[in-house]
mmCIF file of C-alpha atoms and ligand atoms in Angstrom:
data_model
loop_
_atom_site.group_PDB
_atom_site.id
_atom_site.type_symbol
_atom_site.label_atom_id
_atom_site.label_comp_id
_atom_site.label_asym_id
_atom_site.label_seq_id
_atom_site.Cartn_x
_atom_site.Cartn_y
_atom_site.Cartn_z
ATOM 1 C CA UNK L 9 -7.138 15.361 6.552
ATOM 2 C CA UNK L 10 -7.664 11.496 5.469
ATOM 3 C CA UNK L 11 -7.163 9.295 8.517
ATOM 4 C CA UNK L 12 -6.241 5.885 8.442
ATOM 5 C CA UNK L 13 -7.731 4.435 11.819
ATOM 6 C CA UNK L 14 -7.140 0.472 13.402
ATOM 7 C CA UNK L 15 -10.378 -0.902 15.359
ATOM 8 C CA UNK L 16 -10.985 -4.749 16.683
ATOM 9 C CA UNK L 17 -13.339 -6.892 15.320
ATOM 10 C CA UNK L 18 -15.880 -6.089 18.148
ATOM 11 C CA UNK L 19 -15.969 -2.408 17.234
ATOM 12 C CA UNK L 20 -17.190 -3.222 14.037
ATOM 13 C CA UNK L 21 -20.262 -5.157 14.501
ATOM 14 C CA UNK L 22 -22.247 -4.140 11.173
ATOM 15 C CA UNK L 23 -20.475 -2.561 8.336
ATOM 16 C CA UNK L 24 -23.141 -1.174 6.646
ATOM 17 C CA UNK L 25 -23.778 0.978 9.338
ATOM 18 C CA UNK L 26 -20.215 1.968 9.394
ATOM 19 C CA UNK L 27 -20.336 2.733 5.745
ATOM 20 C CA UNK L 28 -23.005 5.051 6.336
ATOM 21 C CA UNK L 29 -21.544 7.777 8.517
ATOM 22 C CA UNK L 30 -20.465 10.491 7.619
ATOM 23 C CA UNK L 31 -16.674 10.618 6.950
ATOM 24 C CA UNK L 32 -16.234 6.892 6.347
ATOM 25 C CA UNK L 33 -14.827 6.796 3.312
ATOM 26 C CA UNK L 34 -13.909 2.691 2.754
ATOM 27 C CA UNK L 35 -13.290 -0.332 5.475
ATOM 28 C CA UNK L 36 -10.049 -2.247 4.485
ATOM 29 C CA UNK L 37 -10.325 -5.762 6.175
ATOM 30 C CA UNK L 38 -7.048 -7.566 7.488
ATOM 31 C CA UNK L 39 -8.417 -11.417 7.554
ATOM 32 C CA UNK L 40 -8.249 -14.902 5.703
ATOM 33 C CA UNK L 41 -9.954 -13.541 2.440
ATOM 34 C CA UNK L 42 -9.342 -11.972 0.024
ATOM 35 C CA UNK L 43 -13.188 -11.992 -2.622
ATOM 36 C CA UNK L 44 -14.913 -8.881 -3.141
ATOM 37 C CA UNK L 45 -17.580 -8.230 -1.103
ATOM 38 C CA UNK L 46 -21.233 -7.658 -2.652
ATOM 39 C CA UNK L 47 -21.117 -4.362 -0.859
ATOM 40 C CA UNK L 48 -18.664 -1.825 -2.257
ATOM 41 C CA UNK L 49 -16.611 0.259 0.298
ATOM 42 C CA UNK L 50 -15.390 -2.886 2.143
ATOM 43 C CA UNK L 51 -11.861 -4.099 0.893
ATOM 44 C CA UNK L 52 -10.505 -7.902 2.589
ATOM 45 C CA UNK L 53 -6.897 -8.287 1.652
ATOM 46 C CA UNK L 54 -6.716 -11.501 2.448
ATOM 47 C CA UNK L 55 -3.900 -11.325 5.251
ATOM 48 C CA UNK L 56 -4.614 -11.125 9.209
ATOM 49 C CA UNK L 57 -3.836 -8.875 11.836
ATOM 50 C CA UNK L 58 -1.335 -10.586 14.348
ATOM 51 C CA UNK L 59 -2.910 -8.294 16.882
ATOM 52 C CA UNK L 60 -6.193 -8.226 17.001
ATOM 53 C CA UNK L 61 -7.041 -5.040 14.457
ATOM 54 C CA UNK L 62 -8.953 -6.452 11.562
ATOM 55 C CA UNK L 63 -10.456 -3.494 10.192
ATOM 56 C CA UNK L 64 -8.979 0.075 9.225
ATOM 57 C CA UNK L 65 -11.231 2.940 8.195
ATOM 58 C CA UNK L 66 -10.316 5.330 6.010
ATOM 59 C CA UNK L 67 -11.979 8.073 7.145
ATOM 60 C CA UNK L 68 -12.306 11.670 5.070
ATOM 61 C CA UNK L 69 -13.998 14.798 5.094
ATOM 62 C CA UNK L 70 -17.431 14.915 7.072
ATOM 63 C CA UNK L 71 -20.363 13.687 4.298
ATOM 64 C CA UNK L 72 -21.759 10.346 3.341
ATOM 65 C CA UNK L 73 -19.849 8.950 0.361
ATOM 66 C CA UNK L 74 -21.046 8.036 -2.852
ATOM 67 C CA UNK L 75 -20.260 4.153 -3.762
ATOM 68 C CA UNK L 76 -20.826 2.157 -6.911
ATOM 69 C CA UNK L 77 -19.517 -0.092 -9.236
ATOM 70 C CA UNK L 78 -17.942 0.021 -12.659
ATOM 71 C CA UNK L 79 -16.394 -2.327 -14.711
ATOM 72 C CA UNK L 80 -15.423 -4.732 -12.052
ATOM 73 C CA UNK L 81 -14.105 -2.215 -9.702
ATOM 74 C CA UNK L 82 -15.590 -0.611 -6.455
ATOM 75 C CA UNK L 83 -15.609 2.934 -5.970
ATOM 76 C CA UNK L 84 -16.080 5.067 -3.080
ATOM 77 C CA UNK L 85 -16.153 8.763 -3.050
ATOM 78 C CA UNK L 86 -16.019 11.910 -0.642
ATOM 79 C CA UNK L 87 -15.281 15.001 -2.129
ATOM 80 C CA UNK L 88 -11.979 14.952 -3.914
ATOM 81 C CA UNK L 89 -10.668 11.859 -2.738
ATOM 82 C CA UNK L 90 -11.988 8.772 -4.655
ATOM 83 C CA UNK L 91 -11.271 5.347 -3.573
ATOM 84 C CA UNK L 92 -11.358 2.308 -6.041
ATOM 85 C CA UNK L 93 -10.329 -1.298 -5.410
ATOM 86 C CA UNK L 94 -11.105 -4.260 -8.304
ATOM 87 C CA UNK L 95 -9.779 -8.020 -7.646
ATOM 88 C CA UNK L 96 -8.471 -10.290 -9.927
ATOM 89 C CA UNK L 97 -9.984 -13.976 -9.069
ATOM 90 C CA UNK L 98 -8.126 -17.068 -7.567
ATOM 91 C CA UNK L 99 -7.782 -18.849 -11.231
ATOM 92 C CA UNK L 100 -6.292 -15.285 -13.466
ATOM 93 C CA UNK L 101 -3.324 -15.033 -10.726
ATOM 94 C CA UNK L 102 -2.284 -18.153 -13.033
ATOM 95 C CA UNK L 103 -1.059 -15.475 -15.265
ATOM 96 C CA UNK L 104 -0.334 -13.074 -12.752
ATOM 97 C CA UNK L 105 1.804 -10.904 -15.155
ATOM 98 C CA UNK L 106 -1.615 -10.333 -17.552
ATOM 99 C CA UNK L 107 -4.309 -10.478 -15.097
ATOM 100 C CA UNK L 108 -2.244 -7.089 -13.509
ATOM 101 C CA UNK L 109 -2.099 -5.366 -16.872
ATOM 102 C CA UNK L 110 -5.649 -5.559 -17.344
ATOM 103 C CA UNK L 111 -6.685 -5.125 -13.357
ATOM 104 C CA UNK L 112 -4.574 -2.140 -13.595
ATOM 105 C CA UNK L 113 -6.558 -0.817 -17.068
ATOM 106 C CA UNK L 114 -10.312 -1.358 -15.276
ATOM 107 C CA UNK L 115 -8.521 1.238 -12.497
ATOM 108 C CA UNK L 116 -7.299 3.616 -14.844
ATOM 109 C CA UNK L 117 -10.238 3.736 -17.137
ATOM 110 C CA UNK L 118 -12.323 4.065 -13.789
ATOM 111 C CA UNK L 119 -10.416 6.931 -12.022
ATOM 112 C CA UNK L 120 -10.171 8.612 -15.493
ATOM 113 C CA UNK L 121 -13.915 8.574 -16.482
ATOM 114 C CA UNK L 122 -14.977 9.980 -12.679
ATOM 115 C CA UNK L 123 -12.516 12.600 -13.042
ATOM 116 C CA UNK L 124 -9.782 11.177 -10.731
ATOM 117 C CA UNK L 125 -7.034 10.473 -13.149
ATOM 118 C CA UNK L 126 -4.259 10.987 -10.386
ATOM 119 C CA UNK L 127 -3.684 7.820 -8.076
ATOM 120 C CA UNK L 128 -1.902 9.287 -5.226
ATOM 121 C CA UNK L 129 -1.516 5.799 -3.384
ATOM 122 C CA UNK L 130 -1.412 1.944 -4.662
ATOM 123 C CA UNK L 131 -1.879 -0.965 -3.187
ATOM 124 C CA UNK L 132 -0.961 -4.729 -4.082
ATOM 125 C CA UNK L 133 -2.022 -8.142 -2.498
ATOM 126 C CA UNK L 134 -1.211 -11.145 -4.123
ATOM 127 C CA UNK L 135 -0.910 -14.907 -3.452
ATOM 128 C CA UNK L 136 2.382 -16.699 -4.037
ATOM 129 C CA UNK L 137 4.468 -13.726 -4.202
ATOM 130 C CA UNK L 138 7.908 -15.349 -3.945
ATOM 131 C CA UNK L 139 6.743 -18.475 -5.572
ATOM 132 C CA UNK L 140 8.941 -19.088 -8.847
ATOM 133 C CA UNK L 141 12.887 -18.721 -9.417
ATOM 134 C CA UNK L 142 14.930 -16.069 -10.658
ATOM 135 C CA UNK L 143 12.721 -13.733 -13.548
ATOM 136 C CA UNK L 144 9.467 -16.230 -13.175
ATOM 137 C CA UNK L 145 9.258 -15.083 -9.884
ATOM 138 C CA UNK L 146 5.369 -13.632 -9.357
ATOM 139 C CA UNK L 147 6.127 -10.828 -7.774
ATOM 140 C CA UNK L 148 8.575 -9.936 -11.207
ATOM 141 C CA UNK L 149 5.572 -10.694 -13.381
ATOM 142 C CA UNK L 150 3.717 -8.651 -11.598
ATOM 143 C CA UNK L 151 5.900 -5.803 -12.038
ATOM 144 C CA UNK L 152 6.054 -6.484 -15.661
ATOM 145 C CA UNK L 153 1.904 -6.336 -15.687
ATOM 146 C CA UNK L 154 1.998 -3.579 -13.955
ATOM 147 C CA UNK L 155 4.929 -1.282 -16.058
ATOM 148 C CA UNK L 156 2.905 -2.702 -19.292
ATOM 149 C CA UNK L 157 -0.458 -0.665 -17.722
ATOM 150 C CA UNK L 158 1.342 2.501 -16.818
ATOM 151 C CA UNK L 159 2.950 2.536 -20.283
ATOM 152 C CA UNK L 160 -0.500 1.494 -21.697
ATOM 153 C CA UNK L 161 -1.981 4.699 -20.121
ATOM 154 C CA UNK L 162 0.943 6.606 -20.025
ATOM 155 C CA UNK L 163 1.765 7.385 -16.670
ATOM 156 C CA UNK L 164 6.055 8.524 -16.973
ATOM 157 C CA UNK L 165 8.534 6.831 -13.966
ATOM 158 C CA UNK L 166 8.124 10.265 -12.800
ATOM 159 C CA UNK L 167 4.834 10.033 -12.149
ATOM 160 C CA UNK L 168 4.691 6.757 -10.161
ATOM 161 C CA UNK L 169 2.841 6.954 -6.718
ATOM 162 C CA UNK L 170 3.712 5.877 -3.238
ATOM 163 C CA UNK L 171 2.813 1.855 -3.118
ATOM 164 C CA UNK L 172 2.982 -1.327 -1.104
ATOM 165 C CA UNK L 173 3.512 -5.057 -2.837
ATOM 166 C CA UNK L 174 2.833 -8.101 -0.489
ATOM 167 C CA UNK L 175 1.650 -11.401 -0.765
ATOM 168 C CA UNK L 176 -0.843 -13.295 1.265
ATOM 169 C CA UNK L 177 -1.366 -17.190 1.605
ATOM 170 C CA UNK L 178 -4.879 -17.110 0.646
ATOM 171 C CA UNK L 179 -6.600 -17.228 -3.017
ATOM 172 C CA UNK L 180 -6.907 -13.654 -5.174
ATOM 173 C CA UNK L 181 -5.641 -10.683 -5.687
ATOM 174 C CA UNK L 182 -6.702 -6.888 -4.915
ATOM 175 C CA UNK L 183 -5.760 -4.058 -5.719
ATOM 176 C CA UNK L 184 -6.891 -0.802 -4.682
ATOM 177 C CA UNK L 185 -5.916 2.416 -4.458
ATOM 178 C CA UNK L 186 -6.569 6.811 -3.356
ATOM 179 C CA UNK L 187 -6.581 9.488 -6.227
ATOM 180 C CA UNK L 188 -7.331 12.847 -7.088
ATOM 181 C CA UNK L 189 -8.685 15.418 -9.205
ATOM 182 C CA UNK L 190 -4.991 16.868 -9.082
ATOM 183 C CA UNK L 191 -1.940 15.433 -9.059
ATOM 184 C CA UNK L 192 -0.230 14.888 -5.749
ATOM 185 C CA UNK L 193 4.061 15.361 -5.393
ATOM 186 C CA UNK L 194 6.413 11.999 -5.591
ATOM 187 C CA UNK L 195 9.152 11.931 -3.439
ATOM 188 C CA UNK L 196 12.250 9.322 -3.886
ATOM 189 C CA UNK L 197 14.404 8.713 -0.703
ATOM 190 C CA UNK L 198 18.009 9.681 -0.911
ATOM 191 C CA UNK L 199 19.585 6.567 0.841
ATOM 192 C CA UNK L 200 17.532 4.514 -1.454
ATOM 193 C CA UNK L 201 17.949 3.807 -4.979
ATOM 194 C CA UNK L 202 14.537 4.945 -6.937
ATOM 195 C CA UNK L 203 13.090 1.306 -7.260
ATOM 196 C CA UNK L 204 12.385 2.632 -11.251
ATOM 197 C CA UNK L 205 15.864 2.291 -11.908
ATOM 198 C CA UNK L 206 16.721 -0.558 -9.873
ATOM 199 C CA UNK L 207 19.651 -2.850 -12.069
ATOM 200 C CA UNK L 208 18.151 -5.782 -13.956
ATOM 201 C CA UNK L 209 18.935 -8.495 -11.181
ATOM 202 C CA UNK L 210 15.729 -7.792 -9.357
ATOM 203 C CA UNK L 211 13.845 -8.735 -12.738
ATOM 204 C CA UNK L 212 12.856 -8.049 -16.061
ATOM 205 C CA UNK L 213 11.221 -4.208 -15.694
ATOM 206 C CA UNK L 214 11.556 -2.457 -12.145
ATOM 207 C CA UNK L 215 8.864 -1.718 -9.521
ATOM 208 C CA UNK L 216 6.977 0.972 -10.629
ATOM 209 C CA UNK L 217 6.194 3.014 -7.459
ATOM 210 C CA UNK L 218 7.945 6.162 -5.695
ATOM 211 C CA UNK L 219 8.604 5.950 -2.189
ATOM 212 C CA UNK L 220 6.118 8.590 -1.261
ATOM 213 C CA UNK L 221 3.381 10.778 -2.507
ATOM 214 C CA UNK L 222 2.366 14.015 -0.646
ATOM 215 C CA UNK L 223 -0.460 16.161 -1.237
ATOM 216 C CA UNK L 224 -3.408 18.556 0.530
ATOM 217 C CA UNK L 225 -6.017 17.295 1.398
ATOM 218 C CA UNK L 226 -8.295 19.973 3.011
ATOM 219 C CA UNK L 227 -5.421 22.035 2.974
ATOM 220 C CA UNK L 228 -3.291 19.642 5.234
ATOM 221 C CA UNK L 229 -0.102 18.600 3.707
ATOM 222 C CA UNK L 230 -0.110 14.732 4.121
ATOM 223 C CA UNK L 231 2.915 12.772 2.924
ATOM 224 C CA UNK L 232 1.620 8.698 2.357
ATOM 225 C CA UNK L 233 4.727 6.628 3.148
ATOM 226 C CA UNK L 234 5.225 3.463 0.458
ATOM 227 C CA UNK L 235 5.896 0.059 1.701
ATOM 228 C CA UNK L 236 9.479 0.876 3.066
ATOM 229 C CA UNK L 237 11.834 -2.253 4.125
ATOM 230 C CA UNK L 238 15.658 -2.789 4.961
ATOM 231 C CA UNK L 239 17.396 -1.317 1.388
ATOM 232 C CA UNK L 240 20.034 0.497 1.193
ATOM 233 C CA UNK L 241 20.716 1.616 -2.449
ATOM 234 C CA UNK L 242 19.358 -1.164 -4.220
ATOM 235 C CA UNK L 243 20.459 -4.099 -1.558
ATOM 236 C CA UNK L 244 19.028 -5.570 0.866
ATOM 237 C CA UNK L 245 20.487 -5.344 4.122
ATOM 238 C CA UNK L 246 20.192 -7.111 7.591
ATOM 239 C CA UNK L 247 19.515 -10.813 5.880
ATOM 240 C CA UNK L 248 18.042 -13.002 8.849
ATOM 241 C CA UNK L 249 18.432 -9.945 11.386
ATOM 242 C CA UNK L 250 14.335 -8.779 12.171
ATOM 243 C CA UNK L 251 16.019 -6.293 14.433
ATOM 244 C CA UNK L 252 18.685 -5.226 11.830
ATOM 245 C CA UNK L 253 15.890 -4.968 9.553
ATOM 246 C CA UNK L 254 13.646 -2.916 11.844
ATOM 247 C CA UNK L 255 16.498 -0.472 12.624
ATOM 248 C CA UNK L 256 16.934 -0.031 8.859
ATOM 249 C CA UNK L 257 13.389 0.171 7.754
ATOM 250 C CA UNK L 258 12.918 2.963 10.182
ATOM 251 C CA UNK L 259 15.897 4.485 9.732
ATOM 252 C CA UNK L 260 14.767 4.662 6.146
ATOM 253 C CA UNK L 261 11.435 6.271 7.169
ATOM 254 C CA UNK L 262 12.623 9.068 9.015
ATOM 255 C CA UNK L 263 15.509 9.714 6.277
ATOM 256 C CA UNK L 264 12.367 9.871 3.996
ATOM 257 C CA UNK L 265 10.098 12.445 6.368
ATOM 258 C CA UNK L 266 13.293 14.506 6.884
ATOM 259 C CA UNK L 267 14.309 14.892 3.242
ATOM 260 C CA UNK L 268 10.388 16.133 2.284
ATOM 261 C CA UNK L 269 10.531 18.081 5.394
ATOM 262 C CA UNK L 270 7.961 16.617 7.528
ATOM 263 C CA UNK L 271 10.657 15.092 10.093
ATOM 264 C CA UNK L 272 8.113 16.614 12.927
ATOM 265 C CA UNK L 273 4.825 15.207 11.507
ATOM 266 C CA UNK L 274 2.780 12.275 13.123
ATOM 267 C CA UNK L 275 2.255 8.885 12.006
ATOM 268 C CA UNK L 276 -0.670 7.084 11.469
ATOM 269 C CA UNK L 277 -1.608 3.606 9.562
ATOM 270 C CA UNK L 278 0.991 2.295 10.440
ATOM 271 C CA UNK L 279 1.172 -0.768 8.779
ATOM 272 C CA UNK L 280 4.194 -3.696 9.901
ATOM 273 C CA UNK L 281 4.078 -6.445 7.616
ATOM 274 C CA UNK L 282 5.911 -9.323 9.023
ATOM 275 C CA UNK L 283 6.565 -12.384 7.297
ATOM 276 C CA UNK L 284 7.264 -14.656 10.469
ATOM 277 C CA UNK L 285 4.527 -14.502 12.754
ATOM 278 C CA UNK L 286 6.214 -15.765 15.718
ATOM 279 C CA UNK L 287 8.258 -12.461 15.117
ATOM 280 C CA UNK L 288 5.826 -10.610 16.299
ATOM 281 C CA UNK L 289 6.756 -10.413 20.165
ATOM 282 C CA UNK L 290 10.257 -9.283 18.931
ATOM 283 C CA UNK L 291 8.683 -6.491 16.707
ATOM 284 C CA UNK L 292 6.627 -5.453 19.522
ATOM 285 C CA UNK L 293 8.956 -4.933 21.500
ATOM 286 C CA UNK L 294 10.861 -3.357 19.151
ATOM 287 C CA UNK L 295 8.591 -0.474 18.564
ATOM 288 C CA UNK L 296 7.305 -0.142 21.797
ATOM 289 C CA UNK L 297 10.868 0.752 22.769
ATOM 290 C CA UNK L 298 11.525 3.255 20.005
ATOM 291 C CA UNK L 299 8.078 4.810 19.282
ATOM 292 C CA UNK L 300 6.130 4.368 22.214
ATOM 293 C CA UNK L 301 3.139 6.426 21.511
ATOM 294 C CA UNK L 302 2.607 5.168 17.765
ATOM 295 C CA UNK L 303 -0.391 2.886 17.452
ATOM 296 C CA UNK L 304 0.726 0.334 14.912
ATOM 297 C CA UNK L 305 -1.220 -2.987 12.595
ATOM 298 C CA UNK L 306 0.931 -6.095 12.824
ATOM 299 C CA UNK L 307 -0.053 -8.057 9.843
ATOM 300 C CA UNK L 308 1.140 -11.438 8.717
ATOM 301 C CA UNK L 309 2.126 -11.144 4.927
ATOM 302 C CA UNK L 310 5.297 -12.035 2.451
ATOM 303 C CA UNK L 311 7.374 -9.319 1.461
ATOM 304 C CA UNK L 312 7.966 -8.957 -2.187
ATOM 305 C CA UNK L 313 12.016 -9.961 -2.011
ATOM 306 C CA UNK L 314 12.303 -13.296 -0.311
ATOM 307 C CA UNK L 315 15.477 -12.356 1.760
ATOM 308 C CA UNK L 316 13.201 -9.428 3.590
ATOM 309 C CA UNK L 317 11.060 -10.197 7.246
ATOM 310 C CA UNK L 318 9.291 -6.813 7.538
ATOM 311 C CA UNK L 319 8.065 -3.851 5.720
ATOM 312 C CA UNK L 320 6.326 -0.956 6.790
ATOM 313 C CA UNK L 321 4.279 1.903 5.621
ATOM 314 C CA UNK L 322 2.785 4.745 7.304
ATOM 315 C CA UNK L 323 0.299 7.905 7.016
ATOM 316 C CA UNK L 324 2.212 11.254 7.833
ATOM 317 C CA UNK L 325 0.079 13.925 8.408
ATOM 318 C CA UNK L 326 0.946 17.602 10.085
ATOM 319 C CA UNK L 327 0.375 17.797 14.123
ATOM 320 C CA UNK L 328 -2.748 19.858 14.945
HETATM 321 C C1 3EB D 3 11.471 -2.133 -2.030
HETATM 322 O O1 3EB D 3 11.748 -1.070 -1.490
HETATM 323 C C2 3EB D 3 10.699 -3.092 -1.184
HETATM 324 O O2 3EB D 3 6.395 -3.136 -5.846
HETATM 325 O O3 3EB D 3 4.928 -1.661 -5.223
HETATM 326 C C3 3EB D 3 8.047 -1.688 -1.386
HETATM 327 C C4 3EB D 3 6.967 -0.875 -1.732
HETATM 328 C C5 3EB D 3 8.418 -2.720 -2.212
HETATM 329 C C6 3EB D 3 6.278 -1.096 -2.926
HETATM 330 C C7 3EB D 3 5.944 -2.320 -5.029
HETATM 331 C C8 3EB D 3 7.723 -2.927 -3.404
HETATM 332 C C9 3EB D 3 6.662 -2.121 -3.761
HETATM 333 O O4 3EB D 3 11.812 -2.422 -3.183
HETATM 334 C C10 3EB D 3 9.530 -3.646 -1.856
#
């Protein structure tokens, strides 16, 4: 099974040394920046933790992975899960809408020519997301980057991957992302529109993502939950309720696990994206009430419609 595990800054000393153990397959960093490092296998997104967890591992299998780096993207690999993250620097998000395209063409060519050419699970950090009105919005022309590079190496709507979209208030972008040697299973959510068909208000070409991608991994069946957030249909519901919201968003979650029957399966990175930060007490509380045992990553980031507070995304793997 592929974990996705929360640690504080002090249990992270030296990542080098975490890199090297067995199992570890990349270190995603929740802080102020978002640069590649010099060292591959270490990923900043460029947004903090509200609760002290800056790092996640992303742990797999039980041998040392193989890193590198190829054409401006870092790669990590551990048997048939590769990991690849490339960033597009502070002055291309200008052009956000290009700078995606051809982010998203250095991934594909790279997954392709190891032998990867499924992405099971995407990842987007970006500055400015809701900067810009109506279709000049970023987060729109990022979309339209992005549906340009699937068509370019045509991936079908159909063939989409779980995602998550957010913006940070640093400088950069990254994107990174999990595939495989086979293709994993997408999964829409029945009480939500498929965001590939969402009407043309929300911009110029949908989001190109499915709401969740399952698939073995060491013979575990492990479903990886998009970005989920308070829609209903296409609309957004809840506007200027966080609890509304959180109701929904979960709601929305479990309506997910239940229709790819893996209602009774356990949650990991958990990921709560908040756009407020003094909402964190609230949101605390909120799933401390509801799922008591689940260890959850409050992180401070702008979700990709304006009108939302909080999305969340989550690992759902089968109880042992
Ligand atoms: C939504 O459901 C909320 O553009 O990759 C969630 C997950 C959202 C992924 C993406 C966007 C994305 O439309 C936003």
């Amino acid at each position: 099974m592929l974990r996705q595990e929360y640690l504080p800054a002090s249990a992270v000393p030296d990542t080098a040394h975490l890199l090297a153990q067995p199992g570890v397959l990349a270190l995603v960093n929740f802080g102020d920046s978002c640069a590649a490092m010099a060292q591959p296998g270490v990923i900043p997104l460029g947004m903090p933790s509200l609760c002290d967890k800056p790092w996640e591992v992303i742990r797999y299998g039980d041998s040392i992975a193989e890193r590198g780096t190829d054409e401006h993207c870092q790669w990590s690999l551990i048997e048939d899960v590769l990991c690849v993250a490339t960033w597009i620097a502070p002055e291309d998000c200008s052009d956000i809408e290009a700078a995606t395209e051809v982010a998203y063409g250095r991934l594909f060519r790279v997954i392709q020519a190891k032998g990867f050419p499924y992405p099971f699970r995407i990842w987007n950090f970006m500055p400015d997301i809701n900067n810009g009105v109506g279709d000049r919005e970023e987060y729109k022309k990022f979309c339209v980057g992005r549906q340009r590079a699937f068509d370019d190496y045509h991936v079908a709507p159909q063939e989409y991957p779980a995602a998550s979209a957010l913006g940070h208030h640093t400088k950069g972008a990254v994107i990174y992302l999990l595939a495989g040697r086979n293709s994993g299973v997408h999964h829409e959510n029945p009480r939500q529109q498929p965001a590939y068909q969402y009407p043309r208000e929300y911009g110029p070409t949908s989001p190109s993502f499915a709401r969740a991608t399952s698939l073995a991994l060491r013979s575990r069946e492990q479903v990886f939950i998009s970005g989920t957030a308070s829609i209903i249909g296409h609309n957004t519901q809840g506007v200027g309720d966080l609890e509304q919201q959180l109701t929904i968003t979960l709601d929305n979650i479990k309506h997910l696990l239940m229709h790819v029957g893996q209602a009774d399966s356990e949650l990991s990175g958990v990921r709560v994206y908040l756009r407020r930060p003094q909402d964190l007490a609230v949101a605390r509380a909120f799933f401390a009430a509801r799922l008591p045992a689940l260890v959850v990553n409050f992180i401070h980031a702008d979700i990709c419609r304006s009108q939302l507070l909080v999305e969340v995304e989550a690992l759902a793997s089968p109880r042992l």
